[in-house]
Amino acid sequence: MAKKTAPDSTRRSEKSRRAIYDAALALVSEVGYQKTTIEGIAARAGVGKQTIYRWWSSKADVLLEAFIDLSAQAAEAAAHPEAIGEQAEYEIPDTGDLEADLKLVLRATVDELLDPKFEAPWRALAAEGMVNQRLGAELVGKLLEPQLQLYVKRLRAAQEQGAVRPDIDPRIALELFVSPLAQRWLQYAGPISYEYALHGLAPR
Amino acid sequence: MAKKTAPDSTRRSEKSRRAIYDAALALVSEVGYQKTTIEGIAARAGVGKQTIYRWWSSKADVLLEAFIDLSAQAAEAAAHPEAIGEQAEYEIPDTGDLEADLKLVLRATVDELLDPKFEAPWRALAAEGMVNQRLGAELVGKLLEPQLQLYVKRLRAAQEQGAVRPDIDPRIALELFVSPLAQRWLQYAGPISYEYALHGLAPR
Protein backbone atom coordinates (compact mmCIF):
# COMPACT_ATOMS: atom_id res chain seq x y z
CA MET A 1 0.00 0.00 0.00
CA ALA A 2 1.32 3.47 -0.77
CA LYS A 3 2.31 4.96 2.57
CA LYS A 4 2.96 8.69 2.81
CA THR A 5 6.45 7.95 4.05
CA ALA A 6 7.40 5.90 0.98
CA PRO A 7 10.26 7.36 -1.04
CA ASP A 8 9.38 8.82 -4.45
CA SER A 9 10.78 5.89 -6.42
CA THR A 10 8.66 3.40 -4.46
CA ARG A 11 5.55 5.46 -5.01
CA ARG A 12 6.33 5.81 -8.69
CA SER A 13 6.84 2.08 -9.11
CA GLU A 14 3.69 1.35 -7.08
CA LYS A 15 1.77 3.67 -9.40
CA SER A 16 3.17 1.90 -12.47
CA ARG A 17 2.22 -1.49 -11.06
CA ARG A 18 -1.34 -0.43 -10.43
CA ALA A 19 -1.58 1.09 -13.90
CA ILE A 20 -0.32 -2.19 -15.37
CA TYR A 21 -2.83 -4.24 -13.37
CA ASP A 22 -5.71 -1.99 -14.40
CA ALA A 23 -4.63 -2.11 -18.04
CA ALA A 24 -4.38 -5.91 -18.01
CA LEU A 25 -7.80 -6.41 -16.40
CA ALA A 26 -9.47 -3.92 -18.74
CA LEU A 27 -7.84 -5.30 -21.90
CA VAL A 28 -8.83 -8.90 -21.17
CA SER A 29 -12.41 -7.74 -20.59
CA GLU A 30 -12.47 -5.74 -23.80
CA VAL A 31 -10.59 -7.84 -26.37
CA GLY A 32 -10.34 -11.24 -24.70
CA TYR A 33 -7.38 -13.09 -23.26
CA GLN A 34 -6.05 -14.48 -26.54
CA LYS A 35 -5.70 -11.02 -28.08
CA THR A 36 -4.24 -9.42 -24.96
CA THR A 37 -0.47 -8.97 -25.28
CA ILE A 38 2.26 -7.61 -23.02
CA GLU A 39 2.76 -4.87 -25.63
CA GLY A 40 -0.93 -3.93 -25.47
CA ILE A 41 -0.88 -3.84 -21.68
CA ALA A 42 2.25 -1.66 -21.70
CA ALA A 43 0.78 0.80 -24.22
CA ARG A 44 -2.45 1.14 -22.26
CA ALA A 45 -0.63 1.54 -18.94
CA GLY A 46 1.72 4.13 -20.45
CA VAL A 47 4.90 2.20 -19.64
CA GLY A 48 7.56 0.55 -21.79
CA LYS A 49 7.09 -3.17 -22.35
CA GLN A 50 10.51 -3.78 -20.74
CA THR A 51 9.04 -2.45 -17.50
CA ILE A 52 6.52 -5.30 -17.60
CA TYR A 53 9.05 -7.94 -18.62
CA ARG A 54 11.31 -6.84 -15.75
CA TRP A 55 8.61 -7.80 -13.24
CA TRP A 56 6.61 -10.58 -14.90
CA SER A 57 7.27 -13.36 -17.36
CA SER A 58 3.78 -13.64 -18.91
CA LYS A 59 0.41 -11.95 -19.17
CA ALA A 60 -1.01 -14.68 -16.92
CA ASP A 61 1.44 -13.67 -14.19
CA VAL A 62 0.37 -10.04 -14.55
CA LEU A 63 -3.28 -11.07 -14.13
CA LEU A 64 -2.45 -13.24 -11.13
CA GLU A 65 -0.74 -10.34 -9.35
CA ALA A 66 -3.52 -7.96 -10.33
CA PHE A 67 -5.99 -10.18 -8.48
CA ILE A 68 -3.61 -10.64 -5.53
CA ASP A 69 -3.36 -6.85 -5.36
CA LEU A 70 -7.17 -6.45 -5.42
CA SER A 71 -7.38 -8.97 -2.62
CA ALA A 72 -4.71 -7.14 -0.59
CA GLN A 73 -6.59 -3.88 -1.11
CA ALA A 74 -9.77 -5.50 0.18
CA ALA A 75 -7.93 -6.77 3.25
CA GLU A 76 -6.42 -3.32 3.84
CA ALA A 77 -9.82 -1.67 3.44
CA ALA A 78 -11.35 -4.14 5.89
CA ALA A 79 -8.63 -3.41 8.44
CA HIS A 80 -9.05 0.38 8.09
CA PRO A 81 -12.62 0.98 6.91
CA GLU A 82 -12.55 4.59 8.19
CA ALA A 83 -9.65 5.43 5.86
CA ILE A 84 -11.57 4.25 2.80
CA GLY A 85 -14.96 5.55 3.76
CA GLU A 86 -16.81 2.31 3.16
CA GLN A 87 -17.02 -1.04 4.83
CA ALA A 88 -15.20 -3.62 2.74
CA GLU A 89 -15.94 -7.29 3.34
CA TYR A 90 -12.95 -9.41 3.96
CA GLU A 91 -13.78 -11.57 6.94
CA ILE A 92 -16.92 -13.63 7.01
CA PRO A 93 -19.10 -11.91 9.60
CA ASP A 94 -19.97 -13.76 12.78
CA THR A 95 -23.41 -12.69 13.94
CA GLY A 96 -23.89 -16.01 15.73
CA ASP A 97 -26.22 -17.15 12.91
CA LEU A 98 -24.07 -19.35 10.67
CA GLU A 99 -26.65 -19.82 7.92
CA ALA A 100 -27.33 -16.08 7.64
CA ASP A 101 -23.60 -15.27 7.59
CA LEU A 102 -22.86 -17.86 4.88
CA LYS A 103 -25.80 -16.66 2.80
CA LEU A 104 -24.43 -13.13 2.89
CA VAL A 105 -21.01 -14.27 1.69
CA LEU A 106 -22.34 -16.64 -0.98
CA ARG A 107 -24.53 -13.86 -2.38
CA ALA A 108 -21.50 -11.55 -2.51
CA THR A 109 -19.57 -14.31 -4.28
CA VAL A 110 -22.28 -14.64 -6.93
CA ASP A 111 -22.10 -10.88 -7.47
CA GLU A 112 -18.32 -11.05 -7.90
CA LEU A 113 -18.44 -14.00 -10.30
CA LEU A 114 -20.94 -12.15 -12.48
CA ASP A 115 -19.22 -8.74 -12.29
CA PRO A 116 -18.49 -7.84 -15.94
CA LYS A 117 -15.30 -6.01 -14.89
CA PHE A 118 -13.71 -9.15 -13.50
CA GLU A 119 -15.43 -12.14 -15.09
CA ALA A 120 -13.31 -12.41 -18.26
CA PRO A 121 -9.89 -11.92 -16.62
CA TRP A 122 -10.75 -14.18 -13.70
CA ARG A 123 -11.98 -16.88 -16.07
CA ALA A 124 -8.85 -16.55 -18.26
CA LEU A 125 -6.58 -16.86 -15.24
CA ALA A 126 -8.44 -19.92 -13.94
CA ALA A 127 -8.24 -21.57 -17.39
CA GLU A 128 -4.52 -20.85 -17.64
CA GLY A 129 -4.03 -22.28 -14.15
CA MET A 130 -5.64 -25.54 -15.29
CA VAL A 131 -3.06 -26.20 -17.99
CA ASN A 132 -0.06 -24.55 -16.32
CA GLN A 133 0.52 -26.36 -13.05
CA ARG A 134 3.03 -23.81 -11.68
CA LEU A 135 0.58 -20.94 -12.23
CA GLY A 136 -2.31 -23.08 -10.96
CA ALA A 137 -0.45 -23.77 -7.71
CA GLU A 138 0.22 -20.04 -7.21
CA LEU A 139 -3.38 -19.19 -7.97
CA VAL A 140 -4.58 -21.70 -5.41
CA GLY A 141 -1.95 -20.85 -2.80
CA LYS A 142 -2.15 -17.08 -3.02
CA LEU A 143 -5.78 -16.45 -3.92
CA LEU A 144 -8.14 -19.41 -3.62
CA GLU A 145 -6.89 -21.02 -0.41
CA PRO A 146 -6.76 -17.76 1.62
CA GLN A 147 -10.41 -17.16 0.61
CA LEU A 148 -11.37 -20.70 1.59
CA GLN A 149 -9.61 -20.27 4.95
CA LEU A 150 -12.13 -17.51 5.77
CA TYR A 151 -14.83 -20.19 5.61
CA VAL A 152 -12.68 -22.52 7.74
CA LYS A 153 -12.36 -19.82 10.39
CA ARG A 154 -16.11 -19.13 10.42
CA LEU A 155 -16.98 -22.84 10.53
CA ARG A 156 -14.53 -23.40 13.41
CA ALA A 157 -16.21 -20.59 15.34
CA ALA A 158 -19.56 -22.26 14.64
CA GLN A 159 -18.19 -25.53 16.01
CA GLU A 160 -17.09 -23.72 19.18
CA GLN A 161 -20.59 -22.24 19.43
CA GLY A 162 -22.06 -25.74 19.08
CA ALA A 163 -23.77 -24.87 15.77
CA VAL A 164 -21.77 -27.40 13.71
CA ARG A 165 -20.92 -30.97 14.70
CA PRO A 166 -17.39 -31.17 16.15
CA ASP A 167 -16.39 -34.18 14.02
CA ILE A 168 -16.90 -32.29 10.74
CA ASP A 169 -13.69 -31.16 9.00
CA PRO A 170 -14.36 -27.50 8.10
CA ARG A 171 -11.87 -27.55 5.21
CA ILE A 172 -13.82 -30.35 3.55
CA ALA A 173 -17.30 -29.20 4.57
CA LEU A 174 -16.90 -25.80 2.91
CA GLU A 175 -16.36 -27.44 -0.47
CA LEU A 176 -19.85 -28.92 -0.30
CA PHE A 177 -21.35 -25.46 -0.75
CA VAL A 178 -18.51 -23.58 -2.48
CA SER A 179 -17.56 -26.10 -5.19
CA PRO A 180 -20.97 -26.55 -6.85
CA LEU A 181 -21.06 -22.78 -7.40
CA ALA A 182 -17.45 -22.74 -8.62
CA GLN A 183 -17.94 -25.60 -11.05
CA ARG A 184 -21.13 -24.15 -12.55
CA TRP A 185 -19.33 -20.89 -13.11
CA LEU A 186 -16.04 -22.36 -14.33
CA GLN A 187 -17.61 -24.72 -16.85
CA TYR A 188 -20.75 -22.79 -17.81
CA ALA A 189 -22.40 -25.94 -16.45
CA GLY A 190 -25.56 -24.18 -15.36
CA PRO A 191 -26.97 -20.82 -14.33
CA ILE A 192 -25.67 -19.39 -11.09
CA SER A 193 -27.91 -17.32 -8.87
CA TYR A 194 -28.45 -16.45 -5.23
CA GLU A 195 -31.02 -19.23 -5.06
CA TYR A 196 -28.68 -21.81 -6.53
CA ALA A 197 -25.76 -20.72 -4.35
CA LEU A 198 -27.76 -21.42 -1.21
CA HIS A 199 -28.78 -24.99 -2.13
CA GLY A 200 -25.69 -26.46 -0.50
CA LEU A 201 -26.86 -24.98 2.80
CA ALA A 202 -30.42 -26.32 2.57
CA PRO A 203 -31.39 -28.78 5.27
CA ARG A 204 -31.32 -32.33 4.02
CA MET B 1 -19.97 -47.49 -35.08
CA ALA B 2 -18.52 -49.40 -38.05
CA LYS B 3 -21.21 -51.85 -39.17
CA LYS B 4 -20.29 -54.72 -41.47
CA THR B 5 -22.79 -53.42 -43.99
CA ALA B 6 -21.20 -49.96 -44.23
CA PRO B 7 -19.86 -49.08 -47.67
CA ASP B 8 -16.09 -48.95 -48.06
CA SER B 9 -15.90 -45.15 -48.10
CA THR B 10 -17.78 -44.86 -44.79
CA ARG B 11 -15.50 -47.37 -43.18
CA ARG B 12 -12.45 -45.61 -44.54
CA SER B 13 -13.59 -42.26 -43.23
CA GLU B 14 -14.50 -43.81 -39.86
CA LYS B 15 -10.99 -45.22 -39.68
CA SER B 16 -9.47 -41.82 -40.49
CA ARG B 17 -11.57 -40.15 -37.80
CA ARG B 18 -10.48 -42.62 -35.15
CA ALA B 19 -6.83 -42.22 -36.21
CA ILE B 20 -7.20 -38.44 -35.92
CA TYR B 21 -8.80 -38.70 -32.46
CA ASP B 22 -6.07 -41.06 -31.24
CA ALA B 23 -3.36 -38.78 -32.64
CA ALA B 24 -4.85 -35.68 -31.00
CA LEU B 25 -5.21 -37.33 -27.57
CA ALA B 26 -1.71 -38.79 -27.70
CA LEU B 27 -0.06 -35.57 -28.91
CA VAL B 28 -1.63 -33.41 -26.19
CA SER B 29 -0.46 -35.93 -23.58
CA GLU B 30 3.05 -35.98 -24.99
CA VAL B 31 3.84 -32.38 -25.96
CA GLY B 32 1.09 -30.39 -24.26
CA TYR B 33 -1.88 -28.54 -25.69
CA GLN B 34 -0.02 -25.37 -26.65
CA LYS B 35 2.44 -27.23 -28.87
CA THR B 36 -0.18 -29.49 -30.45
CA THR B 37 -1.07 -28.32 -33.96
CA ILE B 38 -3.50 -29.49 -36.63
CA GLU B 39 -0.43 -30.22 -38.78
CA GLY B 40 1.06 -32.38 -36.03
CA ILE B 41 -2.19 -34.28 -35.56
CA ALA B 42 -2.47 -34.86 -39.32
CA ALA B 43 1.12 -36.12 -39.62
CA ARG B 44 0.69 -38.53 -36.73
CA ALA B 45 -2.68 -39.78 -38.00
CA GLY B 46 -1.26 -40.24 -41.51
CA VAL B 47 -3.79 -37.95 -43.19
CA GLY B 48 -3.47 -34.62 -44.97
CA LYS B 49 -4.18 -31.56 -42.85
CA GLN B 50 -6.99 -30.61 -45.25
CA THR B 51 -8.79 -33.76 -44.16
CA ILE B 52 -8.85 -32.39 -40.62
CA TYR B 53 -9.81 -28.86 -41.67
CA ARG B 54 -12.69 -30.32 -43.71
CA TRP B 55 -14.24 -31.74 -40.54
CA TRP B 56 -13.13 -29.47 -37.72
CA SER B 57 -12.24 -25.82 -37.29
CA SER B 58 -9.77 -26.12 -34.39
CA LYS B 59 -7.75 -28.57 -32.33
CA ALA B 60 -10.16 -28.01 -29.44
CA ASP B 61 -13.02 -29.24 -31.65
CA VAL B 62 -11.01 -32.35 -32.55
CA LEU B 63 -10.46 -33.07 -28.85
CA LEU B 64 -14.13 -32.50 -28.06
CA GLU B 65 -15.21 -35.03 -30.69
CA ALA B 66 -12.52 -37.47 -29.59
CA PHE B 67 -14.05 -37.52 -26.11
CA ILE B 68 -17.60 -37.71 -27.50
CA ASP B 69 -16.45 -40.71 -29.56
CA LEU B 70 -14.92 -42.39 -26.49
CA SER B 71 -18.18 -41.84 -24.66
CA ALA B 72 -20.21 -43.30 -27.56
CA GLN B 73 -17.92 -46.32 -27.62
CA ALA B 74 -18.50 -46.83 -23.89
CA ALA B 75 -22.27 -46.63 -24.41
CA GLU B 76 -22.07 -49.09 -27.32
CA ALA B 77 -19.94 -51.47 -25.28
CA ALA B 78 -22.41 -51.25 -22.39
CA ALA B 79 -25.32 -52.03 -24.73
CA HIS B 80 -23.55 -55.03 -26.30
CA PRO B 81 -21.11 -56.33 -23.70
CA GLU B 82 -21.03 -59.78 -25.34
CA ALA B 83 -19.67 -58.25 -28.56
CA ILE B 84 -16.78 -56.60 -26.75
CA GLY B 85 -16.02 -59.41 -24.35
CA GLU B 86 -16.03 -57.22 -21.24
CA GLN B 87 -18.57 -55.38 -19.18
CA ALA B 88 -18.24 -51.66 -19.76
CA GLU B 89 -19.76 -49.25 -17.23
CA TYR B 90 -22.10 -46.74 -18.69
CA GLU B 91 -25.14 -46.76 -16.47
CA ILE B 92 -24.81 -46.30 -12.75
CA PRO B 93 -25.64 -49.73 -11.32
CA ASP B 94 -28.76 -50.13 -9.21
CA THR B 95 -28.14 -52.81 -6.61
CA GLY B 96 -30.73 -51.22 -4.31
CA ASP B 97 -27.89 -49.79 -2.15
CA LEU B 98 -27.51 -46.16 -3.27
CA GLU B 99 -24.41 -45.40 -1.23
CA ALA B 100 -22.56 -48.47 -2.50
CA ASP B 101 -23.56 -47.72 -6.10
CA LEU B 102 -22.42 -44.09 -5.90
CA LYS B 103 -19.16 -45.11 -4.25
CA LEU B 104 -18.43 -47.45 -7.13
CA VAL B 105 -19.01 -44.71 -9.69
CA LEU B 106 -17.10 -42.02 -7.80
CA ARG B 107 -14.11 -44.35 -7.45
CA ALA B 108 -14.22 -45.02 -11.20
CA THR B 109 -14.40 -41.25 -11.80
CA VAL B 110 -11.27 -40.69 -9.69
CA ASP B 111 -9.49 -43.36 -11.76
CA GLU B 112 -10.53 -41.62 -14.98
CA LEU B 113 -9.48 -38.16 -13.80
CA LEU B 114 -6.05 -39.48 -12.88
CA ASP B 115 -5.57 -41.67 -15.98
CA PRO B 116 -2.36 -40.34 -17.58
CA LYS B 117 -3.72 -41.14 -21.06
CA PHE B 118 -6.62 -38.72 -20.72
CA GLU B 119 -5.74 -36.20 -18.01
CA ALA B 120 -3.84 -33.68 -20.17
CA PRO B 121 -6.29 -33.61 -23.11
CA TRP B 122 -9.33 -33.54 -20.84
CA ARG B 123 -7.83 -30.69 -18.82
CA ALA B 124 -6.91 -28.76 -21.98
CA LEU B 125 -10.43 -29.15 -23.35
CA ALA B 126 -12.01 -28.03 -20.07
CA ALA B 127 -9.72 -24.97 -19.94
CA GLU B 128 -10.55 -24.06 -23.53
CA GLY B 129 -14.25 -24.43 -22.75
CA MET B 130 -13.90 -21.90 -19.94
CA VAL B 131 -12.74 -19.10 -22.22
CA ASN B 132 -14.63 -20.13 -25.36
CA GLN B 133 -18.31 -20.08 -24.52
CA ARG B 134 -19.43 -21.85 -27.72
CA LEU B 135 -17.05 -24.74 -27.08
CA GLY B 136 -17.91 -24.72 -23.37
CA ALA B 137 -21.61 -25.08 -24.16
CA GLU B 138 -20.93 -28.04 -26.47
CA LEU B 139 -18.68 -29.66 -23.90
CA VAL B 140 -21.38 -29.35 -21.27
CA GLY B 141 -24.26 -30.33 -23.57
CA LYS B 142 -22.63 -33.29 -25.27
CA LEU B 143 -20.33 -34.67 -22.58
CA LEU B 144 -20.84 -33.35 -19.06
CA GLU B 145 -24.63 -33.17 -18.88
CA PRO B 146 -25.24 -36.70 -20.28
CA GLN B 147 -22.88 -38.03 -17.58
CA LEU B 148 -24.67 -36.05 -14.88
CA GLN B 149 -28.01 -37.36 -16.11
CA LEU B 150 -26.84 -40.87 -15.17
CA TYR B 151 -26.74 -39.66 -11.56
CA VAL B 152 -30.17 -38.05 -11.95
CA LYS B 153 -31.58 -41.38 -13.17
CA ARG B 154 -30.04 -43.32 -10.26
CA LEU B 155 -31.17 -40.74 -7.69
CA ARG B 156 -34.74 -40.80 -9.11
CA ALA B 157 -34.78 -44.57 -8.76
CA ALA B 158 -33.60 -44.13 -5.16
CA GLN B 159 -36.47 -41.72 -4.55
CA GLU B 160 -38.93 -44.29 -5.92
CA GLN B 161 -37.38 -46.88 -3.59
CA GLY B 162 -37.81 -44.47 -0.67
CA ALA B 163 -34.03 -44.16 -0.10
CA VAL B 164 -33.90 -40.42 -0.88
CA ARG B 165 -36.37 -37.76 0.25
CA PRO B 166 -38.94 -37.01 -2.48
CA ASP B 167 -38.54 -33.21 -2.20
CA ILE B 168 -34.84 -33.29 -3.15
CA ASP B 169 -34.05 -32.18 -6.71
CA PRO B 170 -31.70 -34.89 -8.04
CA ARG B 171 -30.11 -32.53 -10.58
CA ILE B 172 -29.00 -30.22 -7.79
CA ALA B 173 -28.25 -32.91 -5.20
CA LEU B 174 -25.71 -34.64 -7.45
CA GLU B 175 -23.59 -31.50 -7.63
CA LEU B 176 -23.04 -31.68 -3.87
CA PHE B 177 -20.86 -34.76 -4.32
CA VAL B 178 -19.68 -34.38 -7.93
CA SER B 179 -18.60 -30.71 -7.91
CA PRO B 180 -16.11 -30.81 -5.02
CA LEU B 181 -14.26 -33.56 -6.85
CA ALA B 182 -14.46 -31.67 -10.15
CA GLN B 183 -13.23 -28.39 -8.70
CA ARG B 184 -10.29 -29.98 -6.89
CA TRP B 185 -9.25 -31.64 -10.09
CA LEU B 186 -9.91 -28.67 -12.39
CA GLN B 187 -8.03 -26.16 -10.25
CA TYR B 188 -5.39 -28.38 -8.64
CA ALA B 189 -7.13 -27.13 -5.49
CA GLY B 190 -6.30 -30.22 -3.47
CA PRO B 191 -5.48 -33.91 -3.75
CA ILE B 192 -8.22 -36.14 -5.07
CA SER B 193 -8.58 -39.68 -3.83
CA TYR B 194 -11.21 -42.35 -3.24
CA GLU B 195 -11.44 -41.16 0.35
CA TYR B 196 -11.96 -37.53 -0.63
CA ALA B 197 -14.47 -38.39 -3.35
CA LEU B 198 -16.73 -40.09 -0.83
CA HIS B 199 -16.89 -37.19 1.65
CA GLY B 200 -19.92 -35.69 -0.06
CA LEU B 201 -21.80 -38.89 0.70
CA ALA B 202 -20.89 -39.01 4.38
CA PRO B 203 -23.81 -38.73 6.78
CA ARG B 204 -24.13 -35.21 8.15
Coordinates of C-alpha atoms in Angstrom, one line a residue, chain B residues 23-183:
Chain B
A23 CA -3.4 -38.8 -32.6
A24 CA -4.9 -35.7 -31.0
L25 CA -5.2 -37.3 -27.6
A26 CA -1.7 -38.8 -27.7
L27 CA -0.1 -35.6 -28.9
V28 CA -1.6 -33.4 -26.2
S29 CA -0.5 -35.9 -23.6
E30 CA 3.1 -36.0 -25.0
V31 CA 3.8 -32.4 -26.0
G32 CA 1.1 -30.4 -24.3
Y33 CA -1.9 -28.5 -25.7
Q34 CA 0.0 -25.4 -26.7
K35 CA 2.4 -27.2 -28.9
T36 CA -0.2 -29.5 -30.4
T37 CA -1.1 -28.3 -34.0
I38 CA -3.5 -29.5 -36.6
E39 CA -0.4 -30.2 -38.8
G40 CA 1.1 -32.4 -36.0
I41 CA -2.2 -34.3 -35.6
A42 CA -2.5 -34.9 -39.3
A43 CA 1.1 -36.1 -39.6
R44 CA 0.7 -38.5 -36.7
A45 CA -2.7 -39.8 -38.0
G46 CA -1.3 -40.2 -41.5
V47 CA -3.8 -38.0 -43.2
G48 CA -3.5 -34.6 -45.0
K49 CA -4.2 -31.6 -42.9
Q50 CA -7.0 -30.6 -45.3
T51 CA -8.8 -33.8 -44.2
I52 CA -8.9 -32.4 -40.6
Y53 CA -9.8 -28.9 -41.7
R54 CA -12.7 -30.3 -43.7
W55 CA -14.2 -31.7 -40.5
W56 CA -13.1 -29.5 -37.7
S57 CA -12.2 -25.8 -37.3
S58 CA -9.8 -26.1 -34.4
K59 CA -7.7 -28.6 -32.3
A60 CA -10.2 -28.0 -29.4
D61 CA -13.0 -29.2 -31.6
V62 CA -11.0 -32.3 -32.6
L63 CA -10.5 -33.1 -28.8
L64 CA -14.1 -32.5 -28.1
E65 CA -15.2 -35.0 -30.7
A66 CA -12.5 -37.5 -29.6
F67 CA -14.1 -37.5 -26.1
I68 CA -17.6 -37.7 -27.5
D69 CA -16.5 -40.7 -29.6
L70 CA -14.9 -42.4 -26.5
S71 CA -18.2 -41.8 -24.7
A72 CA -20.2 -43.3 -27.6
Q73 CA -17.9 -46.3 -27.6
A74 CA -18.5 -46.8 -23.9
A75 CA -22.3 -46.6 -24.4
E76 CA -22.1 -49.1 -27.3
A77 CA -19.9 -51.5 -25.3
A78 CA -22.4 -51.3 -22.4
A79 CA -25.3 -52.0 -24.7
H80 CA -23.6 -55.0 -26.3
P81 CA -21.1 -56.3 -23.7
E82 CA -21.0 -59.8 -25.3
A83 CA -19.7 -58.3 -28.6
I84 CA -16.8 -56.6 -26.8
G85 CA -16.0 -59.4 -24.3
E86 CA -16.0 -57.2 -21.2
Q87 CA -18.6 -55.4 -19.2
A88 CA -18.2 -51.7 -19.8
E89 CA -19.8 -49.3 -17.2
Y90 CA -22.1 -46.7 -18.7
E91 CA -25.1 -46.8 -16.5
I92 CA -24.8 -46.3 -12.7
P93 CA -25.6 -49.7 -11.3
D94 CA -28.8 -50.1 -9.2
T95 CA -28.1 -52.8 -6.6
G96 CA -30.7 -51.2 -4.3
D97 CA -27.9 -49.8 -2.2
L98 CA -27.5 -46.2 -3.3
E99 CA -24.4 -45.4 -1.2
A100 CA -22.6 -48.5 -2.5
D101 CA -23.6 -47.7 -6.1
L102 CA -22.4 -44.1 -5.9
K103 CA -19.2 -45.1 -4.2
L104 CA -18.4 -47.4 -7.1
V105 CA -19.0 -44.7 -9.7
L106 CA -17.1 -42.0 -7.8
R107 CA -14.1 -44.4 -7.5
A108 CA -14.2 -45.0 -11.2
T109 CA -14.4 -41.3 -11.8
V110 CA -11.3 -40.7 -9.7
D111 CA -9.5 -43.4 -11.8
E112 CA -10.5 -41.6 -15.0
L113 CA -9.5 -38.2 -13.8
L114 CA -6.0 -39.5 -12.9
D115 CA -5.6 -41.7 -16.0
P116 CA -2.4 -40.3 -17.6
K117 CA -3.7 -41.1 -21.1
F118 CA -6.6 -38.7 -20.7
E119 CA -5.7 -36.2 -18.0
A120 CA -3.8 -33.7 -20.2
P121 CA -6.3 -33.6 -23.1
W122 CA -9.3 -33.5 -20.8
R123 CA -7.8 -30.7 -18.8
A124 CA -6.9 -28.8 -22.0
L125 CA -10.4 -29.2 -23.3
A126 CA -12.0 -28.0 -20.1
A127 CA -9.7 -25.0 -19.9
E128 CA -10.5 -24.1 -23.5
G129 CA -14.3 -24.4 -22.8
M130 CA -13.9 -21.9 -19.9
V131 CA -12.7 -19.1 -22.2
N132 CA -14.6 -20.1 -25.4
Q133 CA -18.3 -20.1 -24.5
R134 CA -19.4 -21.8 -27.7
L135 CA -17.1 -24.7 -27.1
G136 CA -17.9 -24.7 -23.4
A137 CA -21.6 -25.1 -24.2
E138 CA -20.9 -28.0 -26.5
L139 CA -18.7 -29.7 -23.9
V140 CA -21.4 -29.4 -21.3
G141 CA -24.3 -30.3 -23.6
K142 CA -22.6 -33.3 -25.3
L143 CA -20.3 -34.7 -22.6
L144 CA -20.8 -33.3 -19.1
E145 CA -24.6 -33.2 -18.9
P146 CA -25.2 -36.7 -20.3
Q147 CA -22.9 -38.0 -17.6
L148 CA -24.7 -36.0 -14.9
Q149 CA -28.0 -37.4 -16.1
L150 CA -26.8 -40.9 -15.2
Y151 CA -26.7 -39.7 -11.6
V152 CA -30.2 -38.1 -12.0
K153 CA -31.6 -41.4 -13.2
R154 CA -30.0 -43.3 -10.3
L155 CA -31.2 -40.7 -7.7
R156 CA -34.7 -40.8 -9.1
A157 CA -34.8 -44.6 -8.8
A158 CA -33.6 -44.1 -5.2
Q159 CA -36.5 -41.7 -4.5
E160 CA -38.9 -44.3 -5.9
Q161 CA -37.4 -46.9 -3.6
G162 CA -37.8 -44.5 -0.7
A163 CA -34.0 -44.2 -0.1
V164 CA -33.9 -40.4 -0.9
R165 CA -36.4 -37.8 0.3
P166 CA -38.9 -37.0 -2.5
D167 CA -38.5 -33.2 -2.2
I168 CA -34.8 -33.3 -3.2
D169 CA -34.1 -32.2 -6.7
P170 CA -31.7 -34.9 -8.0
R171 CA -30.1 -32.5 -10.6
I172 CA -29.0 -30.2 -7.8
A173 CA -28.2 -32.9 -5.2
L174 CA -25.7 -34.6 -7.5
E175 CA -23.6 -31.5 -7.6
L176 CA -23.0 -31.7 -3.9
F177 CA -20.9 -34.8 -4.3
V178 CA -19.7 -34.4 -7.9
S179 CA -18.6 -30.7 -7.9
P180 CA -16.1 -30.8 -5.0
L181 CA -14.3 -33.6 -6.8
A182 CA -14.5 -31.7 -10.1
Q183 CA -13.2 -28.4 -8.7

